[in-house]
Structure formats: C-alpha cells, structure tokens
Amino acid sequence: MGARESGRQVNGEFAVVIRGGRVVDPAQGIDAPRDVAIEDGVVAAVGTNLRGRAVLPAEGCVVAPGFIDLHSHAQSVGGHRLQAFDGVTTTLELEAGAIPVAEAYARAAAEGRPLNFGYSASWAAARIQVLAGHRGDGRATTMLSHFANPAWQREATAAEEDRIVGLLETELAGGGLGIGVLVGYAPGTSPAEYLRVARLAASSRVPTFTHVRDLVAFAPTTRMDGAEELVRAAAETGAHMHYCHVNSTSLRHVDRVLGLVDRVRREGATVTTEAYPYGAGSTAIGAAFLSPERLPERGLRPTDLVYVPTNERVRNAEHLVRLRADDPGGLCIVHFLDETNAADAAVMRAAITHADTMVASDAMPLTWRGAPADETWPLPPSALTHPRTAGTFARSFRRLVGDGALSVAEFVRRASVLPAEVLEAASGGAARKGTLAVGADADVVVFAPDAFRDQATYEASTRPSAGVRHLLVGGAPVIRDDALLLDARPGRPARKA
Ligand SMILES: [Zn+2]
C-alpha cells in the first residue's frame, strides 16, 4: 500500500504541512506560531517542526479555519472561486434556500464545486409552488424570476398553509440545512404562518434563516414589525432564529433591532445575527418593497437603484416600472446608506461590530451581459454582481481588524467559529468545522494580514480579494501560492444528517 492510501503519516512525514504560520484557532485558544499537518482531508497534527511530503510555506501569514459563509446565493463555480479569494471554504445558501434541495445538491455535485456547499429548505419556493403553481428546480435564479408575482406573497388559506409546511417537512427529511424564510418578500403572509414555520424548525431541531418583514418604521401598515416577529418566534417556539443581514433590513434603526435581539437572548432565546460591510444592498428589481410608491418608506428615490444586467442607474419612476415589468428577477443594487457619510458609516459599523454578529456576505449570483461563461477565470468583464460577493470577508477584516476594533482571533471567531456552530445545529452535528483541532475537516485559509483586502467595487464587482496565499478545502488546495487551481473541485456537500 502506498503512502497516500495508508491514511497515516509515513516515516514521520504527513501528506501536507502548512509551515511557519501564525495559527489562529479561537476554538482551541491557540494564537501562536505552529505548523498544521493534514492527512486524508482532516487535520492530523498541530505543532512545530512537522514534516510533510508537500509543504505550503506560511511565513508572515495567519493560518485559520476557513471562513464559513452562511449566506451566499453565488452557488456556481465562478461564484465559489470569487469567495475562495475572500477566504471562504464553505458557502451555504440558507436564507433563500432551495426546493427541491435534492436537485440543488445533485446539480452542484455533478458540476463540481471548489468550496463546500449546502442548502436550506426554501419557504419562499414552497409558497411559489403552492400559491403560484411554479415548481422549483433547485435554482435561485428560477426562484428570483417569480419574485414579483403577487400570487405567492398573499395570505395562505389553512389548506395551503398545510401544503407549504408539508413541503418543508419533506425537504428537511431530504437533507435541507434548516429553513430559509424570505418573509420580507411576501408581505401578505400571516404572522401565524411564520410562527408555524418556526415551530416546525423547533420540533425538527434546526435553525431558520429569516429575511425579516418590514420594520414598522418603514411600513406602518406592515402586518407585524419584522424584528418583533423574529424575536417573538424565538421566544415562543424555542426555535433557533438566525437574523439575516441585520444591517440591510435595519438600516438606521439598527440600535433598536439589536436591542430587541439582546433582550430575548438574555431571556434565553436563541437568536443569531450576521452582517455585511456595504452601504448598498442587492436583490431582484421586482421585489415588493422596491415599487416606486414604496421607495420613500426607506428614504429612497428611483435613482438610488442600479440595474445590474446593464449597469445602468435607474433614471426615474417610469424607468423603474418598465424594468420591473420586463425583468422582475433582474438583479439591482440598492444604495441604502451613503458609505462616505459619517452617520451612515456608524450605522453599518454598529451592525457588524455588535456582540456575536457573524460575517456573512449575501453573495449574489453572477449576472451575465451576454452568454454566461461561469467557468472562465479570471471572470470576464461580462460577469456582474454586487461587490460583497467578492469582498465581504476581506473588507470586514480590513475595516475591523485594521483599525483595531477586533483582534484577529475575534475576527476568526465571527467568520469561522460562530457560523460553524450554526452549521453544526443545521446539520444535526455532522460538521467538524470552525477549528483546526486534530480530526477536524482540513478547511484552511492562509492569508497575509497586511495584504488581505477587498478589491471589488460597484464598478468592478468581480475583482477578487487580495492576500489569500493558500486555501484548502478538505485538505485539497484551491488556491496555492496566491494562484487559483483551475481544476480544483474538492467541495463536499454539507447536509442534515
Ligand atoms: Zn435577504
């Protein structure tokens, strides 16, 4: 039997050793110079003077458990590659989710993925199927194309609600990582249905991932304040309620929202939060809250929107109405906050520095001007997205660690350890991630802290982040010596056990 097949170190040598870096592993309380050895896709040893048949030099670099992105719609080879340069080793579609999850997993496995991947059961797709008659095919873009259809956004009858919940139960049984609940896009939904979905999550012992309903401050006619609804569900049902992008759905009300979250957490509820460090959001231009009549609720004008497929600023209300009619699922960028304005910058910062807020990108699918070329690398200029797809983790690091707000270890806790705990809950304990402890999956990011920075902008949205020297997924390099390995597809599914 050869050295590779034996699964053990041979003559004191491991298959791979990451040598001479600063290992930052908050789960084990390690922040020190160490070598990391890998055998058979898992961490085999952490120590000094380890010898390897392959050696990855890491002098001057941080060596950390790879970042886990709980919120990524960029589920394609090209999307994963952008996220790899941002330090991500596991990227999960949990907010929108998929239906059928089996189809989403099968497609990803057939195409191959650079990073580990996973999907929640999609409440929105279940509603689109039951209320609007369109079956899901496991693709986010198909779901987006039905977003503007008011049929799925209305209140369900009792019988319809039974079918929606029944579909979710089936999808959880099929491996879905919890339930993604885009209630903010379906304003007619009854608060009772939301509670019922939370109860299903509680009894299935999985988290939910919510894009909350409107805050009362935005829409006084909302059926319930979105933040109150989420924390109430956590308190009343005992479900783990994950609050997606608390920055973009709270905006200038972030202090009130986080105050509510803190209160129910103190009382014993399980609420977790995430944020991304950009003043602009991104969604389908046909979303209910982006109609010209409703823009003023968030202090927006049509000119605050950019239509991604052509990269053009929306000119006026008539232009917006036309775009919404012609391409309701088309991506747009919504400039909510002015990042150059001190008060708005403080709002963004409050969301992301709050205790235990995780880093999560809300990475968007790549939109193509012309024919898709997802497997081309570097991505051609015809690929368009929101810069958060490429730059969330590096930008968070640069802003929060660079200015001394967080230590490197605290950053790794928010980018790897805390999301690994959520994945652990969603997968029923199947994951061994978020740490470099012996036996953990060898998902490792090696980055130069002084060089780690985002490079994507609203104009050049697919420019990869800089500073990741090596990135390993299950022990296999995806980035080695700063370069992408084009053939690397070591990504494995994360699913509910
Ligand atoms: Zn969202």
Short mmCIF file of C-alpha atoms in Angstrom, two decimals, residues 18 43-44 48 62 94 105 110 115 127 237 253 261 283 334 370 375 379 382 387 406 419 468:
data_model
loop_
_atom_site.label_atom_id
_atom_site.label_comp_id
_atom_site.label_asym_id
_atom_site.label_seq_id
_atom_site.Cartn_x
_atom_site.Cartn_y
_atom_site.Cartn_z
CA ILE A 18 1.38 24.23 6.31
CA VAL A 43 -6.14 17.93 10.46
CA ALA A 44 -3.65 15.32 11.67
CA THR A 48 6.30 22.54 15.49
CA VAL A 62 -2.38 33.83 9.53
CA LEU A 94 -29.52 29.26 3.72
CA TYR A 105 -27.27 19.14 -4.20
CA ALA A 110 -22.45 16.85 -10.92
CA LEU A 115 -15.92 25.02 -1.96
CA ARG A 127 -45.02 29.15 -1.37
CA THR A 237 -41.34 28.40 19.93
CA HIS A 253 -32.95 51.50 13.16
CA VAL A 261 -32.18 40.76 19.96
CA THR A 283 -32.00 41.96 -4.73
CA VAL A 334 -29.89 49.50 -3.89
CA GLY A 370 -24.31 38.16 -23.00
CA GLU A 375 -16.03 28.56 -15.69
CA LEU A 379 -14.06 36.16 -14.76
CA SER A 382 -19.34 40.50 -18.79
CA PRO A 387 -19.05 43.64 -4.73
CA LEU A 406 -11.40 43.46 16.67
CA PRO A 419 -21.00 30.12 11.70
CA VAL A 468 -5.10 34.76 0.44
#
